[in-house]
Amino acid sequence: MNAVLIIVNVAVLLLLMVGLRMMAKKHVSFSKRVFTGLGLGLIFGFIVHLIYGADSEVTTESIAWFNIVGSGYVKLLQMVVMPLVFISIVGAFTKLKLTKNIGKISVLVIGILLGTTAISAAIGIGTSLGFGLDGIQLTEGEEEAARNAALEERVGTVEAMTIPQQILELFPANPFLDLTGARATSTIAVVIFAAFIGIAYLGVKRKDPEHAELFAKIIDSLYAVTMRIVTLILRLTPYGILAIITKVAATSNYDAIVKLGKFVIASYVALILVFIVHLLLLAIAKINPVNFMKKALPTLTFAFTSRSSAGTLPLTIKTQTKDLGVSEGIANFAGSFGLTIGQNGCAGVYPAMLAVMVAPAAGIDPFSPGFILSLILVVAISSFGVAGVGGGATFAALIVLSVMNLPIAIVGLLISVEPLIDMGRTALNVSGAITSGILTSKATGEFDKEVYQQPDIVEA
């Protein structure tokens, strides 16, 4: 009987995908198809949860089949990340788009990422205090106890790495290893390696123009093929989001969400406030924030559903270059650095909120100006250091709590709502990266206003 029910569930997903395909044939815009996939996935996933439960055999086996579409799509995106970053950065040099401002671009991108993370920390602190969040009220069950035991083992890893060591992790000792994405900092290492190749190309161009011209043609050809692969994969976005959000809705622990509802609501209030800050920064730079919302929303939606900044990177770069008028080089720098440095959601809002929640247990007044300023500074600096160890929000929280001499057990106590909150954090991380790309592009005079103002286009 279970096998029949699983087949029915898979058939329903396939029918929904057929519906999305029919929308594409009718030339419905890409963003509308993405949001349709999101809505259908939420409804279908909730129905599966309601009928079978989150942990039933039918749900588990159905999700295993759904993952072929959802997780398969994410893997395809991850497949093209390293080739896209490498070829795009080198191509920016061969097209003479990074020859003058590479130092300024790097400083601006990193500076904006770290600055917005400091703002995110301040908002996270204010939200925790405003909602009166208290970590002492949280209880530890078997799952939470197991998570905390695992975290205790990882704290040593976090504390063992100094910030200079974490910065050294950014450098590509073995670029071929980094091209496989083997390390937490592989993407940034590939950016650095590609930049060296680009600078070397400029030297060869001055001394041996013939060889440089051949190299540039090869890179241009590889770039064209790589972007075609990206286009083919991105056409699958509505189907990927449908499958991913179905899984999320079908397997979420709604009882835990209700129990920790106050923390979940406070987290999303903080995340939304930081997103509003992104829009304000664009407005201050005289860039229409409404266009940003319209064009970036499909990418942010995918980041929200997939919980993967790395998997979203091709979309992040494509959105900046094709829809928002950011130059290729800056888009790649902002997208790549945004994966591990200055993550507004994971390294900004989240650690700050947890620190405020556990401060009373350590005998610290969370309203103390000294504590608040110290926390913002630690969060900003640590958000750079997270690049050396990876692990997203968990490691960011462990670093901040350890530096501030605060108990780390709260990180494990929130495991039941971690996936739900991580969705919003990831979307905010990507929004911060895109915002830094736009602002940097505007500051360096490489912003294409005409592309930014173009309406949403229909994609096949």
Steps between C-alpha positions, in 0.01 A plus 500: 500500500781740587659445162179607328477816712863585421430459127197727534710768671768482232231518230355814659844666503546409133160650414593823678825509302302454178289798602813711545625388161171607339545844659844523340355411159247781543795737565406577861784699658776319685421664835131406481589137430742498794235629740241261357739212571549633852127525566418158355783342699379652827146374444602153383757458776255604771241254366758219509590596857134518602407161353808290574702691763857624482674175593281237338637250250281643223631853559863390532494289184306762304753766597782269389348506151427875516869554578591383152350828380576727797842383618591411142440859394715634785780259404487622140538857622790401725656321202530823304605729788878459475523510118275808498701689762836411346411575138308818585784653703765415239263617226457834675875554460511392134212740431687776689226536764713454811830658405464833685273445797578151631640631832218747546240237408635252756510762778149627422341155477655376824441833674130506408456136605664561838320833551157352433584210730574745782163664433341153497652427840358824642156413363526145638588639844213748490252234392602258776468774761172625353341154503645420842658175383649289777715193437448372857141407413607251232493132591735223389361177358687195370557649155620830646732319743656304216548819298669677791734207555606523137541877527728465802738297283499769230564790735865395524531528123353849503711626790818342363499719187616859550379770261840511319473124446145542372616766254778268378232242422379732224816452294512221236791273591364248250268673248407170336373371835303822549344463155336185639346703784672286760551776761266745672695784335540339157284756319701797625823310430387448140426873471854580617653240264297636206605856584867395489446342160328818381787719620750263334299526178536878505878463531512255209283734295758776529797278408347236272168626352464200268490242779280726711250531215481121466449462875223762497317318218518173693363666814222669301399166351504328839298786648235470228466124557494539880227765485299276269522222761387747767203603286396139445514426873319819604206406280435221750461744791117489532507118511785496752322743730178298473673181616713667769216693667278190485762318705526787748124526551455123526778435754495811722443458874199727544467423873854626562434806286198585716697435820785728393269732310617813680862441398400415141289817470774715656756351261293580194425851624877557527567347158230713336635815666849429362350444155335842532846641582625352170219681319578827683868476404397463135264796531776713655718409200211622277420148378131405481442235773171389339686370195739318732211322672335401173812365335680349800194331652519176293865457603422579865209255482730223385750587774212488749377158391838334437683640808817497286694819425748297294224337298346844442828651372429452126162669551664773712751580224244475219257731680769763554634496143191433287230669707663759728773652281803391705820427306613137478815543706328681787208255497739209542700672773187595695331163455812299586608703802140514620502121541736508797573860603253736665192281477228735626264224613721213614794700638320822591143469631512145638812509725400842637153378596635190673761701690232731641283202596772329708666812643285500819603139572863618501419788736519765227247780455396476131391866508851614594643735230844346552367150437302609193793684339739213575255251352456699178878527460555129567224401257644721224855368544384139543290522183830532314655217700216259422650472152788303647290230661173484308185354651276804456286618788602225742871581484428874497298463819765278663774752418306798636381323816848363569671838455240665725542222763133406477347149526463324164225252594231728354625419148393137545170588671368662183562201273128432444437840337846538345388404144214751502717788621787398273275557198465869584866534599619360167273731301636797697861387440435499125321835516804647675734364233287638217467837675877523544544424129256772394645764734858414400409513132340842549800631698750390233298633207427153358125501569273462194191700592315408180522126579390566858190689388390246240178315590493130591550290186348168405741207501451165331 
